[in-house]
Tab-separated table of C-alpha atoms in Angstrom:
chain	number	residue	atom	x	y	z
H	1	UNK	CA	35.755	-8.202	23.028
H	2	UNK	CA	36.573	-11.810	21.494
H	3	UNK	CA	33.185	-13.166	22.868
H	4	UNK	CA	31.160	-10.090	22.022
H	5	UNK	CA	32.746	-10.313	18.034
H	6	UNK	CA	31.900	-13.994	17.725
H	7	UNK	CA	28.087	-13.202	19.053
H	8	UNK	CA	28.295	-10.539	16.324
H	9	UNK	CA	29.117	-12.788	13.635
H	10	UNK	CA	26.879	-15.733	14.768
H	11	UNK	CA	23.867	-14.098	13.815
H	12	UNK	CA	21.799	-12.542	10.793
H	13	UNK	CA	19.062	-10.400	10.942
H	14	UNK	CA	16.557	-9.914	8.425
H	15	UNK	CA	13.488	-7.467	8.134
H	16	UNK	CA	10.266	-9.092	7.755
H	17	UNK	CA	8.160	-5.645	7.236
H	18	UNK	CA	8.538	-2.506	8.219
H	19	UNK	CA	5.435	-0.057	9.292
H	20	UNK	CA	4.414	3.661	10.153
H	21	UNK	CA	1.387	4.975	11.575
H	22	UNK	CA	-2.136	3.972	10.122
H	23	UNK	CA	-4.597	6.288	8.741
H	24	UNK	CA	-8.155	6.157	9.886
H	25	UNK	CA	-11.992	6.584	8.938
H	26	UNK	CA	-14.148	8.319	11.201
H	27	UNK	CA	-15.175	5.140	13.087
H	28	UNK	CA	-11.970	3.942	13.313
H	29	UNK	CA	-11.751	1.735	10.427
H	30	UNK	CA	-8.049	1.384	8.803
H	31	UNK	CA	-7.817	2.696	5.436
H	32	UNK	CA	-4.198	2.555	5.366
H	33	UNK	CA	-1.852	-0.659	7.472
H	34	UNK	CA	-4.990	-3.026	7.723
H	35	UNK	CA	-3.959	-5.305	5.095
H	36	UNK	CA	-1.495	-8.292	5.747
H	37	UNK	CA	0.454	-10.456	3.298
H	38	UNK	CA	2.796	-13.777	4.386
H	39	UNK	CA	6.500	-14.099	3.385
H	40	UNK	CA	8.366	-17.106	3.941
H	41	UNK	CA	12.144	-16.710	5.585
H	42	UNK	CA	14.063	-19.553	3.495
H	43	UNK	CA	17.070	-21.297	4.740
H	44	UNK	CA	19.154	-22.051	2.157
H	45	UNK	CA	20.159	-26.018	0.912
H	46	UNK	CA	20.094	-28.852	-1.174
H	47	UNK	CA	17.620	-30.321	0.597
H	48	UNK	CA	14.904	-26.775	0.826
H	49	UNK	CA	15.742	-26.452	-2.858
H	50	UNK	CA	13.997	-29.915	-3.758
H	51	UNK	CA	11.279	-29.009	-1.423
H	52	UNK	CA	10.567	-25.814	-2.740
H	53	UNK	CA	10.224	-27.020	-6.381
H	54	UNK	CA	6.935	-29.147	-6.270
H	55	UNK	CA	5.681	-26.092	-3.730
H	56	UNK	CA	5.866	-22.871	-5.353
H	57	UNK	CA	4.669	-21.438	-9.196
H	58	UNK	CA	7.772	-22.064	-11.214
H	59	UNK	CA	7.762	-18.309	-11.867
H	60	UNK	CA	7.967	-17.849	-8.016
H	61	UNK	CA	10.986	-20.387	-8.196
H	62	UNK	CA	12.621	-19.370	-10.784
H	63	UNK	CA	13.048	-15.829	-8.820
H	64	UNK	CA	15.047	-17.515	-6.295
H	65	UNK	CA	17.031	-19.948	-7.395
H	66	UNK	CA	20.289	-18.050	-6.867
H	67	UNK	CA	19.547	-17.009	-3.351
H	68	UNK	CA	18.673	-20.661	-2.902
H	69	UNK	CA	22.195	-21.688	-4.208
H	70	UNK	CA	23.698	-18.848	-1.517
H	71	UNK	CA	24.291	-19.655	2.679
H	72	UNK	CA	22.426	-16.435	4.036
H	73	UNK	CA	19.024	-16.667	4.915
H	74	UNK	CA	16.129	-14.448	3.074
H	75	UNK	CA	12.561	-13.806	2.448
H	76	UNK	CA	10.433	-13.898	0.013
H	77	UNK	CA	6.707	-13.016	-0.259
H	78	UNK	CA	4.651	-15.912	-1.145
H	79	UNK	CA	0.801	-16.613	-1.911
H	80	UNK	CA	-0.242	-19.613	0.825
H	81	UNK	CA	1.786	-21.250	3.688
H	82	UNK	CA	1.861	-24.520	1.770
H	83	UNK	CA	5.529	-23.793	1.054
H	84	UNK	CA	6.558	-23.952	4.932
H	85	UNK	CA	8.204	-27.036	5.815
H	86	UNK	CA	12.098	-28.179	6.735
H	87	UNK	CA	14.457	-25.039	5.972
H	88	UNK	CA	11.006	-22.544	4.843
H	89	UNK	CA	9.241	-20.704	8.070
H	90	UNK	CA	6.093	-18.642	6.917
H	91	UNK	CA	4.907	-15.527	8.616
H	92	UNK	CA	1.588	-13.364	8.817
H	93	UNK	CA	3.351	-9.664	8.455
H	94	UNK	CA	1.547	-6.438	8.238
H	95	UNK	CA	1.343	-5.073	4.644
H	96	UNK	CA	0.238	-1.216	3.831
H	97	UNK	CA	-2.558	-1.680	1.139
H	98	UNK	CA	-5.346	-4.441	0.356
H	99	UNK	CA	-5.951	-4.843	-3.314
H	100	UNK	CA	-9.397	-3.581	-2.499
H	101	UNK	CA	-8.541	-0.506	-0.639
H	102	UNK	CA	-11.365	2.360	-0.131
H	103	UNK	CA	-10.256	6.220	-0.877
H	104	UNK	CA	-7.170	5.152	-2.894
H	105	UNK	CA	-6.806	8.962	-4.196
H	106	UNK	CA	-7.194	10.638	-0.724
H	107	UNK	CA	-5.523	8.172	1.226
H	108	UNK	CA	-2.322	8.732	-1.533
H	109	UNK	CA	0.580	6.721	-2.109
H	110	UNK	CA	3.477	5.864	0.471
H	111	UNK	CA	6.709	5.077	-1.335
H	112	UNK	CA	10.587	3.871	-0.093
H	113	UNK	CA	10.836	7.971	1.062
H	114	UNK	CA	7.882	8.412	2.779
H	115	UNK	CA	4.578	9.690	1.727
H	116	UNK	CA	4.102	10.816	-2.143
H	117	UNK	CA	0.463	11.621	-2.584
H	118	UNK	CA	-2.766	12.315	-0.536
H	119	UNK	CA	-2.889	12.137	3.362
H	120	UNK	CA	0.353	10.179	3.008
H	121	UNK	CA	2.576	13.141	2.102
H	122	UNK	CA	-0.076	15.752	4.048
H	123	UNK	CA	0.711	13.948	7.369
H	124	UNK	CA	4.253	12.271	6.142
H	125	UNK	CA	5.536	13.249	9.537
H	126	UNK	CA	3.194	12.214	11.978
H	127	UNK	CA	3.078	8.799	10.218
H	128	UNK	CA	6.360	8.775	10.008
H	129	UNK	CA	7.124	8.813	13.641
H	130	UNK	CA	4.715	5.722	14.540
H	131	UNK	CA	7.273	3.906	12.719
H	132	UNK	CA	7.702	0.005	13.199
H	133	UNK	CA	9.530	-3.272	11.959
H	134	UNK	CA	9.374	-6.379	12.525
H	135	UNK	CA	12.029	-8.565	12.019
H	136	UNK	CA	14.005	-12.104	13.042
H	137	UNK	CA	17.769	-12.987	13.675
H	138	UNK	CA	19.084	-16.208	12.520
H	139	UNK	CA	21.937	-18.036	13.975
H	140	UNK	CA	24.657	-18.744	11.119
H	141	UNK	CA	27.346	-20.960	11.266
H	142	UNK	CA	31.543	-19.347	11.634
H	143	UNK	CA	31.264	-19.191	7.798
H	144	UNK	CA	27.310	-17.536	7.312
H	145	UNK	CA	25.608	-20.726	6.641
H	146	UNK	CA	22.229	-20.800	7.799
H	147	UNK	CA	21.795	-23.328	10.937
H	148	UNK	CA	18.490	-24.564	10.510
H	149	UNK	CA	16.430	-25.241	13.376
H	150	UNK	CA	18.146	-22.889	15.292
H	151	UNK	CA	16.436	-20.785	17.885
H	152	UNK	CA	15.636	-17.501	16.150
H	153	UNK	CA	15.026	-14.455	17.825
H	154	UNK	CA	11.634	-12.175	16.465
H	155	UNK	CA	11.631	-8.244	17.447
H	156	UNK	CA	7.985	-6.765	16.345
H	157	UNK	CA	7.705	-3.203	17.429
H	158	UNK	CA	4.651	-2.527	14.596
H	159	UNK	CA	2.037	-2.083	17.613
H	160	UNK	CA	3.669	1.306	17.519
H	161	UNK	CA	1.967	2.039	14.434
H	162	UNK	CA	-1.514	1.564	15.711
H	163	UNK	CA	-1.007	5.517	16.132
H	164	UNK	CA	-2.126	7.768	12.710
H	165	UNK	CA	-4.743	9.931	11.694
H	166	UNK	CA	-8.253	9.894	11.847
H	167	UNK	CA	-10.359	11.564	8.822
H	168	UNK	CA	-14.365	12.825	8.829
H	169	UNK	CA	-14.469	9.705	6.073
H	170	UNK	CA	-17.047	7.327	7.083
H	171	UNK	CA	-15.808	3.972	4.709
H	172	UNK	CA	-19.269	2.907	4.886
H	173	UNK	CA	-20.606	5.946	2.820
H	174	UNK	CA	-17.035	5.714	0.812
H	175	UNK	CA	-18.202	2.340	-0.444
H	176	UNK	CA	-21.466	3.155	-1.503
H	177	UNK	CA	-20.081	5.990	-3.329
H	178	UNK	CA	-17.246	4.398	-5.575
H	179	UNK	CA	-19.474	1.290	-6.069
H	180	UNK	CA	-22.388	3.802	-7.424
H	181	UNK	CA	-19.687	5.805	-8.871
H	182	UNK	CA	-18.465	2.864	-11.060
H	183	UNK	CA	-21.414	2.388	-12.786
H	184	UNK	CA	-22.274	5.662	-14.515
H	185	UNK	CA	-18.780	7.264	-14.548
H	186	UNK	CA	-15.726	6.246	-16.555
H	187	UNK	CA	-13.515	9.759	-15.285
H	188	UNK	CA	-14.875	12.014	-12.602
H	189	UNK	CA	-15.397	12.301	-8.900
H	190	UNK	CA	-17.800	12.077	-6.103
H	191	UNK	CA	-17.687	14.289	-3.079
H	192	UNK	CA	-20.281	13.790	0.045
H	193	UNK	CA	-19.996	16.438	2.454
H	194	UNK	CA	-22.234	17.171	5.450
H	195	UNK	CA	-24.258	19.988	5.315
H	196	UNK	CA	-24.227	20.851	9.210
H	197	UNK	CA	-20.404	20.193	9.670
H	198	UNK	CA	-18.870	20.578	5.939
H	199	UNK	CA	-16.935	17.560	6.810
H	200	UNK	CA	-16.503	15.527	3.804
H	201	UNK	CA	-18.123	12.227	4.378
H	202	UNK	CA	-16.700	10.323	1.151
H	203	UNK	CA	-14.428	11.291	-2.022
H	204	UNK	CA	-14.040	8.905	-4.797
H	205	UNK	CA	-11.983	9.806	-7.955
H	206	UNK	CA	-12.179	7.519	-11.500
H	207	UNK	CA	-10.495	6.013	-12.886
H	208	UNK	CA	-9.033	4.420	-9.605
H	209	UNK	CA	-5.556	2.316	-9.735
H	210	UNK	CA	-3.764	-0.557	-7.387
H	211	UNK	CA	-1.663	0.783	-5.530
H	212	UNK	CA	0.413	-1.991	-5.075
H	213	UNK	CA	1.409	-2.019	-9.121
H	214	UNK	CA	1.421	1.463	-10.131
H	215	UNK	CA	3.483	1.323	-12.730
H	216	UNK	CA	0.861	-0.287	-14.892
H	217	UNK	CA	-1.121	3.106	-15.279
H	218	UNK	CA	1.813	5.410	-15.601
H	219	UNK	CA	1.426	5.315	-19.173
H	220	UNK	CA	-2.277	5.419	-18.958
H	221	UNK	CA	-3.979	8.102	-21.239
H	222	UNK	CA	-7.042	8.988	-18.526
H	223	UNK	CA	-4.330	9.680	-15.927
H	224	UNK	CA	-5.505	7.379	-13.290
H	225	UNK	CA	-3.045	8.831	-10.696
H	226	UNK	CA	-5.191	12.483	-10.736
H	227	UNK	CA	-7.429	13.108	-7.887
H	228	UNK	CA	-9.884	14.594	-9.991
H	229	UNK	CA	-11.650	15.664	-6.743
H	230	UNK	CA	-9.082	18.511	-5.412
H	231	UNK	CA	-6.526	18.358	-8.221
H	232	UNK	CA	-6.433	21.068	-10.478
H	233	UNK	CA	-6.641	19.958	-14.607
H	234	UNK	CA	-7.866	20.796	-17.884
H	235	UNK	CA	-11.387	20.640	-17.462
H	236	UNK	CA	-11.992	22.638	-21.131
H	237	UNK	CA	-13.658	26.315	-21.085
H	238	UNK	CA	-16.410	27.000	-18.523
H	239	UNK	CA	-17.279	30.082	-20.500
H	240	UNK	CA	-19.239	28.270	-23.129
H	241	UNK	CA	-22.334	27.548	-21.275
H	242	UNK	CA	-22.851	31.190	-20.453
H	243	UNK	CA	-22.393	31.849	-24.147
H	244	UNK	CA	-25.016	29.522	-25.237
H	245	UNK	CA	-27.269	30.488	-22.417
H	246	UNK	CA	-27.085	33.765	-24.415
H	247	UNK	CA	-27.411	32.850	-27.730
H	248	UNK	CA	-31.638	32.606	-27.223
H	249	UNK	CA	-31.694	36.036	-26.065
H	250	UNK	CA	-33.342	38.768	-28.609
H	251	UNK	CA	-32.105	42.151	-28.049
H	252	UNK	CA	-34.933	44.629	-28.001
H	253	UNK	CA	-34.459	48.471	-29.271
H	254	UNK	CA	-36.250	51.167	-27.233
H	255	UNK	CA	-39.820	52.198	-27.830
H	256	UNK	CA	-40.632	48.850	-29.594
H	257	UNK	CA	-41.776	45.864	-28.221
């Protein structure tokens, strides 16, 4: 029980990224999990602290100092592996959305609880259940400091997640659509359905948003956020045209012409 205890408290794991299932085009293509990002798992010292200064944006820095000061080991997301040297260890880790994601509005938004919009919430379940992490245990000294250079131990179960949901959307004919989209619409939405099937080739809603900083359209006015291709809103009265259609119409009495 001793020896078992002391392994216990000899070691620190952290979580690199976590994963669920992907969601798919017709072809296979990822629409949702194909994007990566690198974070760097920082041993904390005098010595990474220097290091670490002429490396990073002093914004970036500045975020960490006081985790630098500390003697547990954590990660931070960074731009380039320039950083990685003595004490700094970057990693390639799977990241849900690209900046330049296709089908932002059907695809929806996946949040700490799950799924919140789209195919995301639709299929929060299955996607759910192809869950995966990836993460590395540090060894730590009998007080939790970091030993650096260590053997650390990596556990990556996100191949689970290659499982998901496959749509009719072809991301081919999705691209051509919000690119053509773009240029004559400010708000509105595109739909391409096959006639044969009625599966729905491609769906584009504007205005789009990045998913990866919505909270800089929550306040926005043309309600970005809408999928203006299934969502119901206030499109204005649809009886109007049939009243003007009317309007040119002469009413003739019987027995005249």
């Amino acid at each position: 029980d001793y020896i078992a205890a002391a392994e216990n408290h000899s070691t620190y794991k952290l979580t690199l990224a976590t994963t669920r299932g992907k969601i798919y085009d017709r072809n296979g293509v990822a629409l949702a999990g194909e994007a990566s990002s690198l974070k760097a798992l920082i041993i904390p010292s005098s010595k990474t602290a220097a290091e670490l200064m002429g490396k990073l944006p002093i914004e970036k820095y500045n975020s960490i100092t006081q985790q630098l000061k500390g003697k547990y080991p954590f990660v931070t997301e960074v731009e380039d592996g320039s950083c990685e040297g003595e004490g700094v260890t970057v990693y390639r880790v799977p990241k849900r959305y690209s900046y330049h994601s296709l089908a932002v509005h059907l695809v929806g938004l996946c949040g700490k609880n799950g799924g919140e919009s789209g195919i995301e919430r639709a299929y929060d379940e299955w996607l759910s259940d192809a869950a995966g992490e990836l993460s590395v245990t540090c060894r730590v000294s009998a007080s939790g400091r970091s030993l650096d250079g260590a053997d650390r131990e990596i556990d990556d179960t996100t191949p689970v997640s290659n499982r998901g949901v496959m749509l009719t959307i072809d991301s081919n004919i999705q691209n051509i659509a919000e690119t053509s989209a773009k240029k004559y619409l400010e708000c509105g939405a595109v739909i391409v359905i096959e006639i044969d099937s009625g599966e729905i080739a491609a769906m584009a809603s504007l205005p789009s948003y990045n998913r990866n900083d919505v909270a800089s359209v929550l306040n926005d006015s043309r309600s970005p956020l809408i999928n203006r291709a299934v969502a119901t809103y206030n499109a204005g009265s649809v009886f109007k045209p049939v009243v003007a259609a009317a309007g040119p119409l002469k009413r003739v009495r019987p027995g005249k012409r």
